[in-house]
Short mmCIF file of N, CA and C in Angstrom, two decimals:
data_model
loop_
_atom_site.label_atom_id
_atom_site.label_comp_id
_atom_site.label_asym_id
_atom_site.label_seq_id
_atom_site.Cartn_x
_atom_site.Cartn_y
_atom_site.Cartn_z
N UNK U 1 62.41 136.01 300.03
CA UNK U 1 61.54 136.32 301.00
C UNK U 1 60.37 136.24 300.72
N UNK U 2 59.74 136.70 299.33
CA UNK U 2 58.36 136.45 298.91
C UNK U 2 57.83 134.63 299.16
N UNK U 3 58.29 134.06 299.01
CA UNK U 3 58.05 132.77 299.09
C UNK U 3 58.06 132.50 300.46
N UNK U 4 58.78 132.74 301.39
CA UNK U 4 58.75 132.28 302.63
C UNK U 4 57.64 132.92 303.48
N UNK U 5 57.26 134.38 302.82
CA UNK U 5 56.26 134.95 303.50
C UNK U 5 54.79 134.54 302.86
N UNK U 6 54.83 133.73 301.76
CA UNK U 6 53.39 133.45 301.33
C UNK U 6 53.45 131.99 302.10
N UNK U 7 54.47 131.15 302.58
CA UNK U 7 54.10 130.02 302.96
C UNK U 7 53.55 130.32 304.68
N UNK U 8 54.37 131.41 305.40
CA UNK U 8 53.52 131.72 306.21
C UNK U 8 52.04 132.26 306.73
N UNK U 9 51.91 133.03 305.55
CA UNK U 9 50.56 133.32 305.52
C UNK U 9 49.52 132.54 305.22
N UNK U 10 49.72 131.44 304.55
CA UNK U 10 49.08 130.32 304.19
C UNK U 10 49.23 129.18 305.09
N UNK U 11 50.18 129.00 305.96
CA UNK U 11 50.43 127.82 307.10
C UNK U 11 50.75 126.47 306.21
N UNK U 12 51.62 126.95 304.87
CA UNK U 12 52.46 125.98 304.18
C UNK U 12 53.77 125.90 304.89
N UNK U 13 54.03 124.79 304.46
CA UNK U 13 55.87 124.60 304.44
C UNK U 13 56.74 125.20 303.58
N UNK U 14 57.58 125.63 303.87
CA UNK U 14 58.40 126.56 302.84
C UNK U 14 59.79 125.68 302.69
N UNK U 15 59.88 125.31 301.29
CA UNK U 15 61.10 124.73 300.79
C UNK U 15 62.01 125.39 299.93
N UNK U 16 63.34 125.37 299.66
CA UNK U 16 63.93 126.18 298.99
C UNK U 16 64.99 125.50 298.71
N UNK U 17 65.74 125.83 297.23
CA UNK U 17 66.50 125.24 296.47
C UNK U 17 67.03 125.96 295.26
N UNK U 18 68.06 125.85 294.87
CA UNK U 18 69.22 126.54 293.89
C UNK U 18 69.29 125.98 292.28
N UNK U 19 68.81 126.20 291.65
CA UNK U 19 68.76 125.92 290.06
C UNK U 19 70.03 124.73 289.74
N UNK U 20 70.85 125.52 290.14
CA UNK U 20 72.46 124.81 289.66
C UNK U 20 72.72 123.77 290.90
N UNK U 21 72.05 123.65 291.93
CA UNK U 21 72.09 122.51 292.90
C UNK U 21 71.64 121.30 291.97
N UNK U 22 70.88 121.46 290.84
CA UNK U 22 70.49 120.00 290.25
C UNK U 22 71.24 119.41 288.87
N UNK U 23 72.37 120.48 288.96
CA UNK U 23 73.75 120.00 287.97
C UNK U 23 74.58 119.30 288.47
N UNK U 24 74.65 118.00 288.31
CA UNK U 24 75.56 116.93 289.18
C UNK U 24 76.60 116.42 287.88
N UNK U 25 77.82 115.60 288.81
CA UNK U 25 78.70 115.67 287.74
C UNK U 25 78.41 114.01 287.20
N UNK U 26 77.77 113.25 287.75
CA UNK U 26 77.35 111.78 286.80
C UNK U 26 75.69 111.93 286.39
N UNK U 27 75.57 111.63 285.18
CA UNK U 27 74.61 111.40 284.36
C UNK U 27 73.41 110.62 285.32
N UNK U 28 72.22 111.46 285.35
CA UNK U 28 71.17 110.60 286.18
C UNK U 28 71.06 110.95 287.57
N UNK U 29 71.84 111.83 288.14
CA UNK U 29 71.90 112.22 289.33
C UNK U 29 71.24 113.46 289.58
N UNK U 30 71.58 114.52 288.69
CA UNK U 30 70.15 115.59 288.19
C UNK U 30 68.78 115.18 288.52
N UNK U 31 68.47 114.75 287.53
CA UNK U 31 66.74 114.06 287.49
C UNK U 31 66.59 113.65 289.03
N UNK U 32 67.46 112.37 289.57
CA UNK U 32 67.08 112.24 291.02
C UNK U 32 66.81 113.35 292.03
N UNK U 33 67.92 114.52 292.11
CA UNK U 33 68.06 115.37 292.86
C UNK U 33 66.43 116.38 292.89
N UNK U 34 66.04 116.17 291.37
CA UNK U 34 64.27 116.96 291.67
C UNK U 34 63.75 116.11 291.68
N UNK U 35 63.76 114.50 291.80
CA UNK U 35 62.46 113.74 292.21
C UNK U 35 62.53 113.79 293.60
N UNK U 36 64.03 113.92 294.45
CA UNK U 36 64.10 113.89 295.72
C UNK U 36 63.36 115.39 296.37
N UNK U 37 63.81 116.39 295.54
CA UNK U 37 63.15 117.40 296.40
C UNK U 37 61.39 117.36 296.45
N UNK U 38 61.13 117.37 295.23
CA UNK U 38 59.84 116.91 295.18
C UNK U 38 58.92 115.95 296.35
N UNK U 39 59.57 114.85 296.06
CA UNK U 39 59.34 113.93 297.45
C UNK U 39 59.09 114.74 298.69
N UNK U 40 60.29 115.44 298.89
CA UNK U 40 60.33 116.07 300.44
C UNK U 40 59.24 117.13 300.44
N UNK U 41 58.90 117.82 299.55
CA UNK U 41 57.78 118.95 299.25
C UNK U 41 56.26 117.90 299.27
N UNK U 42 55.96 116.95 298.89
CA UNK U 42 55.01 115.95 299.15
C UNK U 42 54.94 115.97 300.73
N UNK U 43 55.96 115.37 300.97
CA UNK U 43 56.04 114.72 302.37
C UNK U 43 55.44 115.74 303.30
N UNK U 44 56.01 116.96 303.11
CA UNK U 44 55.41 118.09 304.31
C UNK U 44 54.08 118.80 303.77
N UNK U 45 53.65 118.68 302.54
CA UNK U 45 52.48 119.46 301.88
C UNK U 45 51.41 119.90 302.85
N UNK U 46 50.86 120.80 302.48
CA UNK U 46 51.22 121.62 301.60
C UNK U 46 52.17 122.46 301.90
N UNK U 47 52.93 122.77 300.72
CA UNK U 47 54.02 123.32 300.73
C UNK U 47 54.57 124.29 299.91
N UNK U 48 54.89 124.99 299.90
CA UNK U 48 55.56 125.95 298.75
C UNK U 48 57.13 125.84 298.39
N UNK U 49 57.24 125.17 297.14
CA UNK U 49 58.71 124.97 296.82
C UNK U 49 59.30 126.22 296.21
N UNK U 50 60.14 127.09 296.57
CA UNK U 50 60.95 128.08 295.83
C UNK U 50 62.20 127.50 295.33
N UNK U 51 62.43 127.68 293.81
CA UNK U 51 63.25 127.46 292.97
C UNK U 51 64.11 128.68 292.70
N UNK U 52 65.18 129.01 293.40
CA UNK U 52 66.08 130.72 292.95
C UNK U 52 67.00 130.15 291.63
N UNK U 53 67.13 131.02 290.92
CA UNK U 53 67.77 130.83 289.65
C UNK U 53 67.58 129.70 288.64
N UNK U 54 66.30 129.49 288.61
CA UNK U 54 65.72 128.40 287.78
C UNK U 54 66.28 128.32 286.25
N UNK U 55 67.01 129.29 286.00
CA UNK U 55 67.55 129.58 284.22
C UNK U 55 68.38 128.60 284.42
N UNK U 56 69.38 127.97 285.37
CA UNK U 56 70.46 127.28 285.50
C UNK U 56 69.67 125.70 284.92
N UNK U 57 68.33 125.47 284.99
CA UNK U 57 68.25 124.18 284.48
C UNK U 57 66.84 124.54 283.32
N UNK U 58 66.43 125.46 283.36
CA UNK U 58 65.52 125.81 282.31
C UNK U 58 65.64 126.68 281.19
N UNK U 59 66.66 126.79 280.85
CA UNK U 59 67.12 127.76 279.60
C UNK U 59 66.05 127.07 278.26
N UNK U 60 66.01 128.10 277.27
CA UNK U 60 65.18 127.50 275.90
C UNK U 60 65.84 126.05 275.77
N UNK U 61 65.17 125.21 275.72
CA UNK U 61 65.98 123.97 274.99
C UNK U 61 66.27 124.12 273.55
N UNK U 62 67.76 123.66 273.06
CA UNK U 62 68.08 123.46 271.89
C UNK U 62 68.01 122.70 271.09
N UNK U 63 68.19 121.31 271.91
CA UNK U 63 68.22 120.30 271.23
C UNK U 63 70.06 119.53 271.00
N UNK U 64 70.77 120.74 271.48
CA UNK U 64 72.38 120.47 271.05
C UNK U 64 72.76 119.42 272.13
N UNK U 65 73.66 118.61 271.87
CA UNK U 65 74.41 117.71 272.70
C UNK U 65 74.56 118.42 273.98
N UNK U 66 75.46 119.23 273.94
CA UNK U 66 75.71 120.01 275.22
C UNK U 66 74.94 120.01 276.53
N UNK U 67 73.60 120.26 275.94
CA UNK U 67 72.71 120.54 276.85
C UNK U 67 71.65 119.38 277.23
N UNK U 68 72.28 118.21 276.97
CA UNK U 68 71.48 117.07 276.95
C UNK U 68 71.08 116.88 278.74
N UNK U 69 72.08 117.01 279.52
CA UNK U 69 71.88 116.63 280.90
C UNK U 69 70.98 117.60 281.49
N UNK U 70 71.02 118.76 281.39
CA UNK U 70 70.50 119.95 281.79
C UNK U 70 68.76 119.80 281.21
N UNK U 71 68.27 119.19 280.21
CA UNK U 71 67.28 118.64 279.23
C UNK U 71 66.83 117.77 280.22
N UNK U 72 67.68 116.62 280.43
CA UNK U 72 66.91 115.49 281.33
C UNK U 72 66.49 116.16 282.74
N UNK U 73 67.10 117.12 283.42
CA UNK U 73 66.70 117.68 284.49
C UNK U 73 65.51 118.54 284.16
N UNK U 74 65.09 119.26 283.46
CA UNK U 74 64.18 120.05 283.06
C UNK U 74 63.08 118.80 282.74
N UNK U 75 63.01 117.84 282.22
CA UNK U 75 61.96 117.09 281.85
C UNK U 75 61.86 116.19 283.25
N UNK U 76 62.51 115.81 284.02
CA UNK U 76 62.35 115.81 285.26
C UNK U 76 61.33 116.91 286.16
N UNK U 77 61.79 117.93 286.23
CA UNK U 77 60.98 118.96 286.75
C UNK U 77 59.57 119.13 286.43
N UNK U 78 59.72 118.88 284.87
CA UNK U 78 58.39 119.23 284.12
C UNK U 78 57.47 118.24 284.64
N UNK U 79 57.90 116.94 284.71
CA UNK U 79 57.23 115.47 285.20
C UNK U 79 56.25 116.14 286.58
N UNK U 80 57.44 116.36 287.31
CA UNK U 80 57.00 116.33 289.05
C UNK U 80 55.81 117.51 288.76
N UNK U 81 56.29 118.85 287.88
CA UNK U 81 55.17 119.94 288.05
C UNK U 81 54.00 119.31 287.47
N UNK U 82 53.95 118.57 286.54
CA UNK U 82 52.41 118.30 285.64
C UNK U 82 51.74 117.71 286.98
N UNK U 83 52.10 116.93 288.00
CA UNK U 83 51.21 116.28 288.98
C UNK U 83 50.84 115.20 288.77
N UNK U 84 51.64 114.10 287.89
CA UNK U 84 50.61 113.12 287.96
C UNK U 84 50.60 112.09 288.90
N UNK U 85 51.84 112.44 289.93
CA UNK U 85 51.76 111.46 290.87
C UNK U 85 51.26 112.34 292.40
N UNK U 86 50.50 113.50 292.09
CA UNK U 86 50.39 114.49 292.83
C UNK U 86 49.27 114.23 293.80
N UNK U 87 48.61 114.26 295.03
CA UNK U 87 47.84 114.24 295.92
C UNK U 87 47.00 115.46 295.98
N UNK U 88 45.82 115.65 295.42
CA UNK U 88 45.36 117.04 295.30
C UNK U 88 45.13 117.23 296.85
N UNK U 89 44.87 116.44 298.02
CA UNK U 89 44.78 116.98 299.37
C UNK U 89 46.53 117.24 299.84
N UNK U 90 46.94 117.29 299.41
CA UNK U 90 48.72 118.12 299.76
C UNK U 90 49.24 118.59 298.59
N UNK U 91 48.69 119.62 298.36
CA UNK U 91 49.55 120.42 297.08
C UNK U 91 50.73 120.87 297.32
N UNK U 92 51.63 121.19 296.28
CA UNK U 92 53.03 121.64 296.44
C UNK U 92 52.74 122.52 295.04
N UNK U 93 52.94 123.90 295.99
CA UNK U 93 53.03 125.26 294.68
C UNK U 93 54.63 125.80 294.21
N UNK U 94 54.74 125.68 293.30
CA UNK U 94 56.38 125.84 293.02
C UNK U 94 56.40 127.36 292.55
N UNK U 95 57.19 128.24 293.23
CA UNK U 95 57.65 129.46 293.12
C UNK U 95 59.15 129.30 292.51
N UNK U 96 59.51 130.41 291.56
CA UNK U 96 60.80 130.10 290.88
C UNK U 96 60.95 131.87 290.85
N UNK U 97 62.31 131.73 290.72
CA UNK U 97 63.17 133.26 290.44
C UNK U 97 64.09 133.03 289.45
N UNK U 98 63.90 133.81 288.31
CA UNK U 98 65.37 134.34 287.42
C UNK U 98 65.62 135.75 286.79
N UNK U 99 66.57 135.89 286.22
CA UNK U 99 67.00 137.10 285.69
C UNK U 99 66.74 137.00 283.91
N UNK U 100 66.10 135.73 283.50
CA UNK U 100 66.11 135.67 282.32
C UNK U 100 64.53 135.97 281.90
N UNK U 101 64.30 136.39 280.52
CA UNK U 101 63.06 136.87 279.90
C UNK U 101 62.36 135.73 280.48
N UNK U 102 60.94 135.81 280.43
CA UNK U 102 59.95 135.14 280.56
C UNK U 102 59.28 134.59 279.49
N UNK U 103 59.08 135.76 278.71
CA UNK U 103 58.38 135.63 277.43
C UNK U 103 59.23 134.83 276.04
N UNK U 104 58.84 133.96 275.54
CA UNK U 104 59.52 133.07 274.73
C UNK U 104 60.21 133.78 273.51
N UNK U 105 60.99 133.27 272.85
CA UNK U 105 61.75 134.28 271.67
C UNK U 105 63.08 134.68 271.94
N UNK U 106 63.59 134.93 272.98
CA UNK U 106 64.53 136.01 273.50
C UNK U 106 65.92 135.12 273.41
N UNK U 107 66.87 135.84 273.51
CA UNK U 107 67.97 135.17 273.46
C UNK U 107 68.29 134.39 274.75
N UNK U 108 67.69 135.09 275.64
CA UNK U 108 67.89 134.72 277.27
C UNK U 108 66.55 134.30 277.69
N UNK U 109 65.60 133.69 276.94
CA UNK U 109 64.40 133.08 277.47
C UNK U 109 64.50 131.68 278.25
N UNK U 110 63.32 131.75 278.87
CA UNK U 110 63.21 130.43 279.62
C UNK U 110 62.28 129.30 278.69
N UNK U 111 62.53 128.19 279.34
CA UNK U 111 61.84 127.34 278.32
C UNK U 111 60.47 127.39 278.21
N UNK U 112 59.79 127.03 277.06
CA UNK U 112 58.23 127.40 276.99
C UNK U 112 57.47 126.50 277.61
N UNK U 113 57.81 125.21 277.38
CA UNK U 113 56.97 123.85 278.59
C UNK U 113 56.99 124.31 279.60
N UNK U 114 57.97 125.01 280.14
CA UNK U 114 58.12 125.16 281.77
C UNK U 114 57.43 126.69 282.16
N UNK U 115 57.01 127.26 281.09
CA UNK U 115 56.61 128.69 281.43
C UNK U 115 55.12 128.32 281.25
N UNK U 116 54.70 127.49 280.68
CA UNK U 116 53.24 126.85 280.51
C UNK U 116 52.67 126.64 281.71
N UNK U 117 53.61 125.81 282.38
CA UNK U 117 53.14 125.41 283.80
C UNK U 117 53.02 126.44 285.14
N UNK U 118 53.27 127.40 285.13
CA UNK U 118 52.91 128.89 286.27
C UNK U 118 51.97 129.24 285.84
N UNK U 119 51.17 129.70 286.37
CA UNK U 119 50.18 130.50 286.18
C UNK U 119 50.21 132.08 286.36
N UNK U 120 51.26 132.29 287.34
CA UNK U 120 51.57 133.74 287.00
C UNK U 120 52.98 134.05 286.93
N UNK U 121 53.13 135.18 286.15
CA UNK U 121 54.73 136.07 286.11
C UNK U 121 54.26 137.07 286.89
N UNK U 122 55.59 137.61 287.88
CA UNK U 122 55.62 138.71 288.54
C UNK U 122 57.12 139.11 288.29
N UNK U 123 56.82 140.36 287.78
CA UNK U 123 58.16 140.64 287.38
C UNK U 123 58.56 141.93 288.50
N UNK U 124 59.52 141.73 288.98
CA UNK U 124 60.05 142.69 289.98
C UNK U 124 61.25 143.39 289.60
N UNK U 125 60.97 144.62 289.65
CA UNK U 125 61.70 145.80 289.01
C UNK U 125 62.89 146.09 290.28
N UNK U 126 63.75 146.70 289.50
CA UNK U 126 64.93 147.25 290.83
C UNK U 126 64.42 148.44 291.64
N UNK U 127 64.56 148.31 292.71
CA UNK U 127 64.44 149.72 293.64
C UNK U 127 64.62 150.81 293.29
N UNK U 128 63.85 151.90 293.47
CA UNK U 128 64.00 153.24 293.04
C UNK U 128 64.95 153.88 294.30
N UNK U 129 64.99 155.08 293.70
CA UNK U 129 65.88 155.52 295.03
C UNK U 129 65.27 155.70 296.25
N UNK U 130 63.96 156.20 296.50
CA UNK U 130 63.48 156.12 297.75
C UNK U 130 63.30 154.54 298.56
N UNK U 131 63.31 153.92 297.74
CA UNK U 131 63.01 151.90 298.22
C UNK U 131 64.75 151.90 298.65
N UNK U 132 65.56 152.21 297.85
CA UNK U 132 67.05 152.15 298.35
C UNK U 132 67.26 152.87 299.62
N UNK U 133 66.90 153.91 299.75
CA UNK U 133 67.29 154.83 301.07
C UNK U 133 66.34 154.02 302.20
N UNK U 134 65.05 153.63 302.08
CA UNK U 134 64.58 152.69 303.20
C UNK U 134 65.17 151.51 303.23
N UNK U 135 65.69 150.66 302.40
CA UNK U 135 66.35 149.61 302.69
C UNK U 135 67.63 150.07 303.33
N UNK U 136 68.36 151.11 302.85
CA UNK U 136 69.63 151.16 304.08
C UNK U 136 69.49 151.71 305.34
N UNK U 137 68.23 152.61 305.34
CA UNK U 137 67.96 152.87 307.02
C UNK U 137 67.62 151.50 307.47
N UNK U 138 66.91 150.44 307.02
CA UNK U 138 66.16 149.65 307.61
C UNK U 138 68.03 148.44 308.23
N UNK U 139 68.78 148.53 307.04
CA UNK U 139 69.69 147.87 307.50
C UNK U 139 70.70 148.08 308.35
N UNK U 140 70.83 149.49 308.37
CA UNK U 140 71.78 150.43 309.11
C UNK U 140 71.31 150.16 310.80
N UNK U 141 70.05 150.16 310.64
CA UNK U 141 69.37 150.80 312.03
C UNK U 141 69.61 148.91 312.61
N UNK U 142 69.76 148.02 311.77
CA UNK U 142 70.00 146.89 312.38
C UNK U 142 71.43 146.52 313.00
N UNK U 143 72.18 147.12 312.44
CA UNK U 143 73.95 147.18 312.86
C UNK U 143 74.00 148.65 313.49
N UNK U 144 73.89 148.56 314.87
CA UNK U 144 74.69 150.31 315.50
C UNK U 144 76.03 150.24 314.95
N UNK U 145 76.86 149.60 314.42
CA UNK U 145 78.16 149.86 314.17
C UNK U 145 77.96 150.84 312.83
N UNK U 146 77.13 150.64 312.11
CA UNK U 146 77.22 151.92 310.88
C UNK U 146 76.50 153.01 311.59
N UNK U 147 77.46 153.62 311.05
CA UNK U 147 77.11 155.47 311.49
C UNK U 147 77.09 155.85 310.05
N UNK U 148 76.22 156.12 309.39
CA UNK U 148 75.86 157.20 307.94
C UNK U 148 75.07 157.94 308.13
N UNK U 149 75.21 159.19 308.04
CA UNK U 149 74.73 160.45 307.79
C UNK U 149 73.45 160.32 307.00
N UNK U 150 72.33 161.32 306.97
CA UNK U 150 71.52 161.31 305.98
C UNK U 150 71.96 161.43 304.68
N UNK U 151 72.71 162.64 304.64
CA UNK U 151 73.53 162.88 303.47
C UNK U 151 74.22 161.77 302.78
N UNK U 152 74.91 161.10 303.61
CA UNK U 152 75.63 160.01 303.24
C UNK U 152 74.67 158.84 302.29
N UNK U 153 73.68 158.48 303.27
CA UNK U 153 72.86 157.64 302.62
C UNK U 153 72.10 158.23 301.39
N UNK U 154 71.57 159.13 301.36
CA UNK U 154 71.10 159.87 300.27
C UNK U 154 72.60 159.69 298.85
N UNK U 155 73.86 160.04 299.11
CA UNK U 155 74.59 159.88 298.02
C UNK U 155 74.97 158.47 297.55
N UNK U 156 74.82 157.52 298.49
CA UNK U 156 74.78 156.17 298.11
C UNK U 156 73.52 155.81 297.65
N UNK U 157 72.37 156.22 297.92
CA UNK U 157 71.57 155.83 297.08
C UNK U 157 71.30 155.79 295.87
N UNK U 158 71.71 157.47 295.72
CA UNK U 158 71.88 157.87 294.14
C UNK U 158 72.91 156.98 293.48
N UNK U 159 74.08 156.75 294.08
CA UNK U 159 75.07 156.22 293.47
C UNK U 159 74.95 154.73 293.06
N UNK U 160 73.62 154.31 293.78
CA UNK U 160 73.08 152.77 293.70
C UNK U 160 72.33 152.56 292.45
N UNK U 161 72.12 153.62 291.75
CA UNK U 161 71.14 153.61 290.56
C UNK U 161 71.17 152.20 290.21
N UNK U 162 70.22 151.19 289.74
CA UNK U 162 70.24 150.12 288.76
C UNK U 162 70.79 148.81 289.83
N UNK U 163 71.40 149.35 291.03
CA UNK U 163 71.32 147.93 291.83
C UNK U 163 70.50 147.36 292.75
N UNK U 164 70.41 145.85 292.90
CA UNK U 164 69.56 145.46 293.30
C UNK U 164 69.26 145.31 294.65
N UNK U 165 68.55 145.00 295.45
CA UNK U 165 68.99 144.99 296.82
C UNK U 165 70.09 144.31 297.53
N UNK U 166 70.03 143.29 297.09
CA UNK U 166 71.02 141.91 297.22
C UNK U 166 72.46 142.56 297.12
N UNK U 167 72.71 143.21 295.81
CA UNK U 167 74.04 144.08 295.52
C UNK U 167 74.20 145.32 296.69
N UNK U 168 73.25 145.97 296.93
CA UNK U 168 73.59 147.18 297.93
C UNK U 168 73.93 146.17 299.35
N UNK U 169 72.90 145.07 299.64
CA UNK U 169 73.42 144.44 300.64
C UNK U 169 75.08 143.97 300.68
N UNK U 170 75.38 143.77 299.85
CA UNK U 170 77.16 143.21 299.44
C UNK U 170 77.95 144.34 299.86
N UNK U 171 77.43 145.47 299.26
CA UNK U 171 78.30 146.96 299.25
C UNK U 171 78.38 147.08 301.08
N UNK U 172 76.82 147.06 301.70
CA UNK U 172 76.92 147.23 303.03
C UNK U 172 78.14 146.06 303.91
N UNK U 173 77.92 145.08 303.36
CA UNK U 173 79.04 144.07 303.80
C UNK U 173 80.17 144.31 304.01
N UNK U 174 80.58 144.58 302.85
CA UNK U 174 82.08 144.62 302.23
C UNK U 174 82.39 146.04 303.08
N UNK U 175 81.57 147.38 303.11
CA UNK U 175 82.01 148.61 303.87
C UNK U 175 82.21 148.19 305.30
N UNK U 176 81.65 147.02 305.86
CA UNK U 176 81.54 146.92 307.24
C UNK U 176 82.74 146.18 307.34
N UNK U 177 82.95 145.31 306.64
CA UNK U 177 84.07 144.29 307.09
C UNK U 177 85.32 145.05 306.58
N UNK U 178 85.50 146.34 305.95
CA UNK U 178 86.42 147.38 305.44
C UNK U 178 86.80 148.38 306.73
N UNK U 179 85.72 148.21 307.59
CA UNK U 179 85.64 149.34 308.54
C UNK U 179 86.30 148.84 309.57
N UNK U 180 86.24 147.32 309.77
CA UNK U 180 86.54 146.39 310.96
C UNK U 180 87.98 145.90 310.59
N UNK U 181 88.32 145.98 309.37
CA UNK U 181 89.59 145.65 309.22
C UNK U 181 90.64 146.77 309.21
N UNK U 182 90.08 147.76 308.93
CA UNK U 182 90.98 149.23 309.12
C UNK U 182 90.31 149.61 310.49
N UNK U 183 89.94 149.55 311.43
CA UNK U 183 90.26 149.98 312.59
C UNK U 183 89.04 150.87 312.90
#
């Protein structure tokens, strides 16, 4: 949502990808998919390219044989981000999301070469109780089928401590499906 909002505010085209979409069955397909994505981003530039779950291709490189294909994909991504073929009049901005550590050295760290290419790192914490309640009110207002009292909403918000808004959305979706199934 942040990438789409930024694109809207700046008048740029918004493109999105998931890190695991570059993990292909055959050798060479992954890097080609990266190059194709950046070609599309340059075609519609100025653009903002959002890559969700970038850790699928950008884990800290170890040099092991098992991660060779991922390293090729990451190398293609790094080359594209370097902008050797970039036209300054048609910029492509890259935003990415991960649950991995953005600082090097941890067991779940992202590749340091990739991290050097990003200008900013924004850590987004999990929502607090008030934010969960606000989200629940906002989402339940969109669907009149939800009939949740203030007390129930408060109870759900307390029980959802440590949950992301995506997880909370899944809870709402599951409860809606269960209610429909049960009549």
